[in-house]
Amino acid sequence: MDQPLKDALHMQRAIEIAWQGQGSVEPNPMVGCVIVQADNVIGEGYHQQFGQAHAEVNAIANARSNGADVAGATVYVTLEPCSHQGKTGPCADALIEAKVARVVVAVLDPNPDVAGAGIKRLQDAGIEVTTGVETAEATNSLAPYLKRMKTGLPWVIAKWAMTVDGKIATMHGDSQWISNEHSRELVQKIRGRVDGIMVGAKTALNDNPSLTARSKKSRTPTRIVVDSKAGLRLNSKLVKTAMEVPTILVTSPAYNYQHAKKIAEAGVEVWVGEHADPCERLLAFMKEFADRGGTNLLVEGGGTLLGSLHRLKQIDEIHVFVGPKLLGGRNSVTPVEGQDPILMEAADQLALRSVRRLEDDVYMQYRRGF
């Protein structure tokens, strides 16, 4: 087996184990690392928890716990080793101290604190560095982090359940339930790995959701309601539990001040945007959300909010649950509203990532095409 093929296979394994950190490491990236000595894998590791050891350090520890000597080994890592002091020490220094011979990197880190400095530090220490191995697939695993670093915006995950004819609710807003309990259980797992869950004013009013993650070992995502009038009901589940779960109301300069004051007194943060245009206001909030460390933002509707995000080209990932129901009706609600394109070429191109059957439901995951 030639070296490029060996490199690709070991990097694929590093990408595979990197996904194990999903939901635990953000706002840090998911990173995986494999250490190879004489064609044998002697250690593996991934970034397991924000604030704790990075993938390279965990892989070195794993190799040593197996009784292996990492000196002279080749290290495969999905993201450029860091070169700065953060919550942990520089991974580049850890690799240098371990006296590895070669480091293979899939993706360069756009973080200004790194941005090639990690590779330079390794090379200055006499370590051979190879870049660009399995970059496309590694970029897919790193996409939320890379987007936040490059654009200052969170990775937006849209989720909806719809009938086979593409409806998410009746004309009067009734939507419970389109999907089955297995699909709804999976939604809880998705909620448990994101930083925020966002809905629009109509969804908050019609569904009165809790927007909590009830899966085991889940995070506590911030609940966000986009409501230009600040009309969130005081007796809603979101307001009544705001002291227990962080909740933000995103509103406009024309909001109902007196009502918003009562909402704030109940524990909801009222965020007032400066822009009159709802899309610009939404974008401004998203930037602030990312500045606060928000990497993954789950948007659960409704159509108006998703339409605004679609107009902004800010829907990065889509989770669709198709229930075995045929609703019909011209006025039944569709997932994404907004302007009506004239030509099909105006549609965003998506890449299908996975399809799964949940009894009679079909669960599909898409990402915006790279």
Tab-separated table of C-alpha atoms in Angstrom:
chain	number	residue	atom	x	y	z
A	1	MET	CA	0.000	0.000	0.000
A	2	ASP	CA	1.482	3.349	-1.026
A	3	GLN	CA	1.863	6.252	1.415
A	4	PRO	CA	-0.958	8.498	0.079
A	5	LEU	CA	-3.463	5.661	0.505
A	6	LYS	CA	-2.165	4.933	4.016
A	7	ASP	CA	-2.475	8.605	4.869
A	8	ALA	CA	-6.051	8.717	3.574
A	9	LEU	CA	-7.122	5.629	5.547
A	10	HIS	CA	-5.629	6.835	8.830
A	11	MET	CA	-7.122	10.304	8.369
A	12	GLN	CA	-10.541	8.784	7.693
A	13	ARG	CA	-10.268	7.062	11.059
A	14	ALA	CA	-9.303	10.354	12.723
A	15	ILE	CA	-12.376	12.008	11.185
A	16	GLU	CA	-14.575	9.149	12.361
A	17	ILE	CA	-13.540	9.429	15.997
A	18	ALA	CA	-13.692	13.247	15.920
A	19	TRP	CA	-17.500	13.049	15.687
A	20	GLN	CA	-17.601	11.547	19.190
A	21	GLY	CA	-17.026	15.040	20.590
A	22	GLN	CA	-20.163	16.453	18.998
A	23	GLY	CA	-22.225	18.410	21.494
A	24	SER	CA	-19.509	18.401	24.161
A	25	VAL	CA	-16.643	20.462	22.773
A	26	GLU	CA	-18.329	23.516	21.280
A	27	PRO	CA	-17.376	26.326	20.786
A	28	ASN	CA	-14.150	24.395	20.180
A	29	PRO	CA	-13.994	22.211	17.049
A	30	MET	CA	-14.473	18.466	16.937
A	31	VAL	CA	-11.002	17.058	16.299
A	32	GLY	CA	-9.719	13.497	16.001
A	33	CYS	CA	-6.172	12.171	16.118
A	34	VAL	CA	-4.515	8.843	15.233
A	35	ILE	CA	-0.875	7.947	15.947
A	36	VAL	CA	0.888	5.363	13.775
A	37	GLN	CA	4.244	3.678	14.317
A	38	ALA	CA	5.649	1.313	11.657
A	39	ASP	CA	2.207	1.031	10.001
A	40	ASN	CA	0.552	0.082	13.303
A	41	VAL	CA	-1.949	2.297	15.094
A	42	ILE	CA	-0.571	2.817	18.602
A	43	GLY	CA	-2.879	5.542	19.870
A	44	GLU	CA	-6.148	7.361	19.198
A	45	GLY	CA	-7.829	10.339	20.773
A	46	TYR	CA	-10.411	13.041	20.231
A	47	HIS	CA	-11.355	16.306	21.895
A	48	GLN	CA	-13.867	15.071	24.461
A	49	GLN	CA	-14.960	18.106	26.462
A	50	PHE	CA	-14.631	21.878	26.166
A	51	GLY	CA	-11.845	23.104	28.428
A	52	GLN	CA	-10.182	19.719	28.618
A	53	ALA	CA	-7.315	18.093	26.704
A	54	HIS	CA	-7.306	18.293	22.919
A	55	ALA	CA	-7.227	15.339	20.538
A	56	GLU	CA	-3.434	15.201	20.126
A	57	VAL	CA	-2.792	15.127	23.876
A	58	ASN	CA	-5.425	12.424	24.387
A	59	ALA	CA	-3.939	10.331	21.562
A	60	ILE	CA	-0.434	10.589	23.024
A	61	ALA	CA	-1.773	9.558	26.435
A	62	ASN	CA	-3.641	6.654	24.861
A	63	ALA	CA	-0.502	5.436	23.090
A	64	ARG	CA	1.566	5.628	26.254
A	65	SER	CA	-1.119	3.832	28.257
A	66	ASN	CA	-0.767	1.021	25.716
A	67	GLY	CA	2.972	0.909	26.425
A	68	ALA	CA	3.923	2.437	23.075
A	69	ASP	CA	6.695	4.935	22.415
A	70	VAL	CA	5.457	7.817	20.249
A	71	ALA	CA	8.953	9.065	19.360
A	72	GLY	CA	9.402	8.853	15.598
A	73	ALA	CA	5.690	8.186	14.995
A	74	THR	CA	3.360	9.732	12.417
A	75	VAL	CA	0.412	11.703	13.771
A	76	TYR	CA	-2.824	12.184	11.816
A	77	VAL	CA	-4.975	15.065	13.019
A	78	THR	CA	-8.097	16.522	11.406
A	79	LEU	CA	-7.293	20.163	12.272
A	80	GLU	CA	-3.995	22.012	12.453
A	81	PRO	CA	-2.503	21.636	15.966
A	82	CYS	CA	-2.965	24.785	18.037
A	83	SER	CA	0.066	26.918	18.815
A	84	HIS	CA	-1.307	29.212	21.506
A	85	GLN	CA	-2.103	28.967	25.198
A	86	GLY	CA	-5.828	28.708	25.802
A	87	LYS	CA	-7.652	26.617	28.377
A	88	THR	CA	-5.008	24.001	27.583
A	89	GLY	CA	-1.400	24.195	26.400
A	90	PRO	CA	-0.370	24.291	22.716
A	91	CYS	CA	-0.813	20.944	21.001
A	92	ALA	CA	2.073	21.723	18.669
A	93	ASP	CA	4.377	21.843	21.708
A	94	ALA	CA	2.998	18.539	22.978
A	95	LEU	CA	3.832	16.895	19.650
A	96	ILE	CA	7.321	18.409	19.648
A	97	GLU	CA	7.971	17.217	23.208
A	98	ALA	CA	6.776	13.736	22.224
A	99	LYS	CA	9.421	13.755	19.442
A	100	VAL	CA	7.068	12.608	16.688
A	101	ALA	CA	8.605	12.486	13.199
A	102	ARG	CA	5.692	13.470	10.985
A	103	VAL	CA	2.324	15.215	11.327
A	104	VAL	CA	-0.433	14.879	8.716
A	105	VAL	CA	-3.104	17.592	8.809
A	106	ALA	CA	-6.462	17.592	7.025
A	107	VAL	CA	-7.581	21.219	7.519
A	108	LEU	CA	-5.701	24.413	8.355
A	109	ASP	CA	-7.116	26.332	11.302
A	110	PRO	CA	-8.540	29.783	10.370
A	111	ASN	CA	-8.444	30.884	14.000
A	112	PRO	CA	-6.230	34.022	14.013
A	113	ASP	CA	-4.401	32.603	17.027
A	114	VAL	CA	-3.313	29.633	14.897
A	115	ALA	CA	-3.633	30.262	11.115
A	116	GLY	CA	-0.497	28.367	10.065
A	117	ALA	CA	1.499	29.065	13.215
A	118	GLY	CA	0.980	25.511	14.459
A	119	ILE	CA	2.426	24.036	11.279
A	120	LYS	CA	5.338	26.491	11.309
A	121	ARG	CA	6.184	25.600	14.889
A	122	LEU	CA	6.276	21.908	14.003
A	123	GLN	CA	8.420	22.515	10.935
A	124	ASP	CA	10.816	24.735	12.859
A	125	ALA	CA	11.287	21.837	15.247
A	126	GLY	CA	12.300	19.574	12.360
A	127	ILE	CA	9.002	17.687	12.119
A	128	GLU	CA	7.774	16.803	8.623
A	129	VAL	CA	4.285	18.184	7.966
A	130	THR	CA	1.865	17.034	5.255
A	131	THR	CA	-1.367	18.968	4.668
A	132	GLY	CA	-4.494	18.559	2.554
A	133	VAL	CA	-5.254	14.894	3.286
A	134	GLU	CA	-9.004	14.050	3.229
A	135	THR	CA	-9.719	17.784	3.481
A	136	ALA	CA	-13.270	17.653	2.105
A	137	GLU	CA	-14.585	15.111	4.613
A	138	ALA	CA	-12.700	16.671	7.514
A	139	THR	CA	-14.153	20.055	6.553
A	140	ASN	CA	-17.599	18.518	6.835
A	141	SER	CA	-16.963	17.515	10.448
A	142	LEU	CA	-15.419	20.901	11.231
A	143	ALA	CA	-17.990	22.971	9.319
A	144	PRO	CA	-19.749	24.637	12.296
A	145	TYR	CA	-16.443	25.766	13.805
A	146	LEU	CA	-15.048	26.877	10.458
A	147	LYS	CA	-18.145	28.938	9.681
A	148	ARG	CA	-18.054	30.734	13.023
A	149	MET	CA	-14.344	31.457	12.641
A	150	LYS	CA	-14.592	32.697	9.050
A	151	THR	CA	-17.908	34.601	9.169
A	152	GLY	CA	-18.628	35.320	12.835
A	153	LEU	CA	-21.961	33.498	12.481
A	154	PRO	CA	-23.277	30.254	13.988
A	155	TRP	CA	-23.973	27.071	12.062
A	156	VAL	CA	-27.733	27.039	11.460
A	157	ILE	CA	-29.569	23.712	11.625
A	158	ALA	CA	-33.170	23.802	10.386
A	159	LYS	CA	-35.536	21.096	11.609
A	160	TRP	CA	-39.118	20.343	10.693
A	161	ALA	CA	-41.619	17.521	10.503
A	162	MET	CA	-43.845	17.452	7.447
A	163	THR	CA	-46.448	15.356	5.690
A	164	VAL	CA	-45.592	13.534	2.470
A	165	ASP	CA	-47.017	16.496	0.544
A	166	GLY	CA	-44.716	18.949	2.301
A	167	LYS	CA	-47.039	20.503	4.907
A	168	ILE	CA	-45.990	21.269	8.479
A	169	ALA	CA	-49.394	22.359	9.814
A	170	THR	CA	-53.005	22.925	8.813
A	171	MET	CA	-54.190	26.363	7.732
A	172	HIS	CA	-55.120	27.022	11.372
A	173	GLY	CA	-51.698	26.031	12.695
A	174	ASP	CA	-52.429	22.552	14.063
A	175	SER	CA	-49.284	20.420	13.759
A	176	GLN	CA	-49.393	17.799	16.526
A	177	TRP	CA	-48.437	15.245	15.637
A	178	ILE	CA	-47.031	14.699	12.153
A	179	SER	CA	-44.068	12.532	13.176
A	180	ASN	CA	-44.038	9.542	15.515
A	181	GLU	CA	-42.526	9.182	18.974
A	182	HIS	CA	-39.283	7.725	17.611
A	183	SER	CA	-38.722	10.826	15.494
A	184	ARG	CA	-39.550	13.088	18.406
A	185	GLU	CA	-37.078	11.191	20.601
A	186	LEU	CA	-34.375	11.760	17.998
A	187	VAL	CA	-35.203	15.479	17.977
A	188	GLN	CA	-34.423	15.533	21.691
A	189	LYS	CA	-30.956	14.161	20.943
A	190	ILE	CA	-30.394	16.837	18.300
A	191	ARG	CA	-31.489	19.517	20.781
A	192	GLY	CA	-29.085	18.115	23.343
A	193	ARG	CA	-26.003	18.897	21.242
A	194	VAL	CA	-26.734	22.488	20.165
A	195	ASP	CA	-26.083	25.847	21.835
A	196	GLY	CA	-29.426	27.428	21.050
A	197	ILE	CA	-32.953	26.535	19.889
A	198	MET	CA	-34.807	29.241	17.976
A	199	VAL	CA	-38.470	29.589	16.985
A	200	GLY	CA	-40.635	32.336	15.560
A	201	ALA	CA	-43.495	34.171	17.236
A	202	LYS	CA	-46.269	32.029	15.693
A	203	THR	CA	-44.610	28.778	16.701
A	204	ALA	CA	-44.183	30.035	20.263
A	205	LEU	CA	-47.839	31.076	20.352
A	206	ASN	CA	-49.465	28.099	18.631
A	207	ASP	CA	-47.341	25.273	20.052
A	208	ASN	CA	-46.434	26.725	23.478
A	209	PRO	CA	-43.196	24.687	23.404
A	210	SER	CA	-40.737	24.087	26.219
A	211	LEU	CA	-37.768	23.847	23.807
A	212	THR	CA	-35.787	21.797	26.294
A	213	ALA	CA	-33.448	18.894	25.645
A	214	ARG	CA	-34.648	15.884	27.576
A	215	SER	CA	-32.046	13.386	26.387
A	216	LYS	CA	-29.383	11.960	28.691
A	217	LYS	CA	-26.049	13.800	28.891
A	218	SER	CA	-27.495	16.730	26.968
A	219	ARG	CA	-26.458	20.357	27.026
A	220	THR	CA	-28.771	23.118	28.166
A	221	PRO	CA	-29.350	25.113	24.982
A	222	THR	CA	-30.479	28.726	25.186
A	223	ARG	CA	-34.091	29.121	24.042
A	224	ILE	CA	-34.655	31.957	21.571
A	225	VAL	CA	-37.934	33.441	20.324
A	226	VAL	CA	-37.926	35.872	17.396
A	227	ASP	CA	-40.930	38.161	17.939
A	228	SER	CA	-40.944	41.696	16.554
A	229	LYS	CA	-43.841	42.740	18.795
A	230	ALA	CA	-42.520	41.103	21.980
A	231	GLY	CA	-45.889	39.435	22.421
A	232	LEU	CA	-44.687	36.277	24.144
A	233	ARG	CA	-47.368	35.277	26.639
A	234	LEU	CA	-46.516	35.580	30.304
A	235	ASN	CA	-48.152	32.218	31.027
A	236	SER	CA	-46.217	30.433	28.262
A	237	LYS	CA	-43.902	27.579	29.204
A	238	LEU	CA	-40.929	29.583	27.967
A	239	VAL	CA	-41.594	32.539	30.247
A	240	LYS	CA	-42.642	30.450	33.244
A	241	THR	CA	-39.362	28.492	33.149
A	242	ALA	CA	-37.040	31.347	32.161
A	243	MET	CA	-35.428	31.398	35.606
A	244	GLU	CA	-34.412	27.770	35.083
A	245	VAL	CA	-33.369	27.743	31.409
A	246	PRO	CA	-31.711	30.688	29.598
A	247	THR	CA	-34.290	32.331	27.337
A	248	ILE	CA	-33.902	35.245	24.917
A	249	LEU	CA	-36.615	37.267	23.191
A	250	VAL	CA	-35.330	38.838	19.961
A	251	THR	CA	-37.477	41.826	19.098
A	252	SER	CA	-37.635	45.008	17.019
A	253	PRO	CA	-37.406	48.742	17.781
A	254	ALA	CA	-41.226	48.785	17.578
A	255	TYR	CA	-41.701	46.287	20.402
A	256	ASN	CA	-44.288	46.486	23.173
A	257	TYR	CA	-42.150	48.015	25.923
A	258	GLN	CA	-44.576	47.522	28.814
A	259	HIS	CA	-45.192	43.869	28.006
A	260	ALA	CA	-41.494	43.233	27.354
A	261	LYS	CA	-40.687	44.693	30.763
A	262	LYS	CA	-42.914	42.062	32.397
A	263	ILE	CA	-41.277	39.343	30.342
A	264	ALA	CA	-37.845	40.561	31.437
A	265	GLU	CA	-38.942	40.566	35.088
A	266	ALA	CA	-39.830	36.892	34.664
A	267	GLY	CA	-36.231	36.146	33.679
A	268	VAL	CA	-36.266	36.435	29.892
A	269	GLU	CA	-33.466	38.438	28.274
A	270	VAL	CA	-35.036	40.962	25.895
A	271	TRP	CA	-32.706	41.664	22.972
A	272	VAL	CA	-33.777	44.688	20.934
A	273	GLY	CA	-32.291	44.929	17.446
A	274	GLU	CA	-31.512	48.277	15.861
A	275	HIS	CA	-32.518	47.303	12.318
A	276	ALA	CA	-36.057	47.796	11.045
A	277	ASP	CA	-35.574	45.042	8.447
A	278	PRO	CA	-36.298	41.681	10.139
A	279	CYS	CA	-33.596	39.838	8.199
A	280	GLU	CA	-30.893	42.343	9.106
A	281	ARG	CA	-32.052	42.279	12.707
A	282	LEU	CA	-31.918	38.491	12.747
A	283	LEU	CA	-28.427	38.518	11.265
A	284	ALA	CA	-27.237	41.004	13.902
A	285	PHE	CA	-28.535	38.769	16.679
A	286	MET	CA	-26.875	35.717	15.177
A	287	LYS	CA	-23.542	37.525	15.153
A	288	GLU	CA	-23.933	38.382	18.817
A	289	PHE	CA	-24.954	34.799	19.568
A	290	ALA	CA	-21.725	33.595	17.937
A	291	ASP	CA	-19.726	36.215	19.851
A	292	ARG	CA	-21.131	34.689	23.042
A	293	GLY	CA	-19.721	31.320	21.978
A	294	GLY	CA	-22.766	29.939	20.174
A	295	THR	CA	-21.633	27.545	17.454
A	296	ASN	CA	-24.702	25.444	16.595
A	297	LEU	CA	-28.138	27.071	16.354
A	298	LEU	CA	-31.166	24.800	15.868
A	299	VAL	CA	-34.176	26.492	14.244
A	300	GLU	CA	-37.490	24.675	14.647
A	301	GLY	CA	-39.773	27.048	12.737
A	302	GLY	CA	-41.969	28.485	11.674
A	303	GLY	CA	-42.083	29.211	8.007
A	304	THR	CA	-41.597	32.971	8.335
A	305	LEU	CA	-38.411	32.606	10.376
A	306	LEU	CA	-37.021	29.889	8.118
A	307	GLY	CA	-37.925	32.027	5.116
A	308	SER	CA	-35.848	34.882	6.517
A	309	LEU	CA	-32.895	32.558	7.104
A	310	HIS	CA	-33.269	31.164	3.599
A	311	ARG	CA	-33.229	34.685	2.181
A	312	LEU	CA	-30.035	35.337	4.141
A	313	LYS	CA	-28.477	32.077	2.844
A	314	GLN	CA	-27.987	31.043	6.453
A	315	ILE	CA	-29.529	27.564	6.515
A	316	ASP	CA	-26.507	25.262	6.639
A	317	GLU	CA	-27.995	21.921	7.651
A	318	ILE	CA	-31.531	20.521	7.452
A	319	HIS	CA	-33.164	17.691	9.388
A	320	VAL	CA	-36.488	16.632	7.877
A	321	PHE	CA	-38.911	14.122	9.375
A	322	VAL	CA	-41.554	12.967	6.901
A	323	GLY	CA	-44.627	11.468	8.565
A	324	PRO	CA	-47.017	9.076	6.779
A	325	LYS	CA	-49.762	11.665	6.386
A	326	LEU	CA	-51.283	13.334	3.335
A	327	LEU	CA	-52.791	16.685	4.307
A	328	GLY	CA	-53.507	18.628	1.115
A	329	GLY	CA	-54.853	22.149	0.948
A	330	ARG	CA	-53.494	25.254	-0.737
A	331	ASN	CA	-53.451	27.157	2.560
A	332	SER	CA	-51.814	24.453	4.646
A	333	VAL	CA	-48.484	25.652	6.051
A	334	THR	CA	-45.193	24.886	4.319
A	335	PRO	CA	-41.770	24.767	6.062
A	336	VAL	CA	-40.063	27.703	4.358
A	337	GLU	CA	-41.962	30.827	3.351
A	338	GLY	CA	-40.757	34.075	1.810
A	339	GLN	CA	-40.421	35.205	-1.777
A	340	ASP	CA	-41.598	32.933	-4.599
A	341	PRO	CA	-38.749	32.149	-7.037
A	342	ILE	CA	-39.625	32.085	-10.708
A	343	LEU	CA	-36.979	29.619	-11.893
A	344	MET	CA	-35.802	26.335	-10.329
A	345	GLU	CA	-32.201	27.450	-10.736
A	346	ALA	CA	-32.823	29.865	-7.841
A	347	ALA	CA	-33.117	26.913	-5.453
A	348	ASP	CA	-30.265	26.232	-3.044
A	349	GLN	CA	-28.353	23.065	-3.854
A	350	LEU	CA	-28.223	20.606	-0.957
A	351	ALA	CA	-26.169	17.478	-0.336
A	352	LEU	CA	-27.921	14.456	1.156
A	353	ARG	CA	-25.948	13.206	4.166
A	354	SER	CA	-28.140	10.395	5.461
A	355	VAL	CA	-31.548	8.713	5.212
A	356	ARG	CA	-33.070	6.640	7.984
A	357	ARG	CA	-36.414	4.900	8.487
A	358	LEU	CA	-38.110	5.318	11.869
A	359	GLU	CA	-41.026	2.890	11.496
A	360	ASP	CA	-43.293	4.721	9.007
A	361	ASP	CA	-41.409	8.027	9.318
A	362	VAL	CA	-38.463	8.890	7.082
A	363	TYR	CA	-35.647	10.983	8.554
A	364	MET	CA	-33.362	12.800	6.115
A	365	GLN	CA	-30.355	14.969	6.824
A	366	TYR	CA	-29.059	17.480	4.285
A	367	ARG	CA	-26.289	20.041	4.212
A	368	ARG	CA	-25.783	22.993	1.957
A	369	GLY	CA	-23.579	21.935	-0.925
A	370	PHE	CA	-19.914	22.885	-0.555
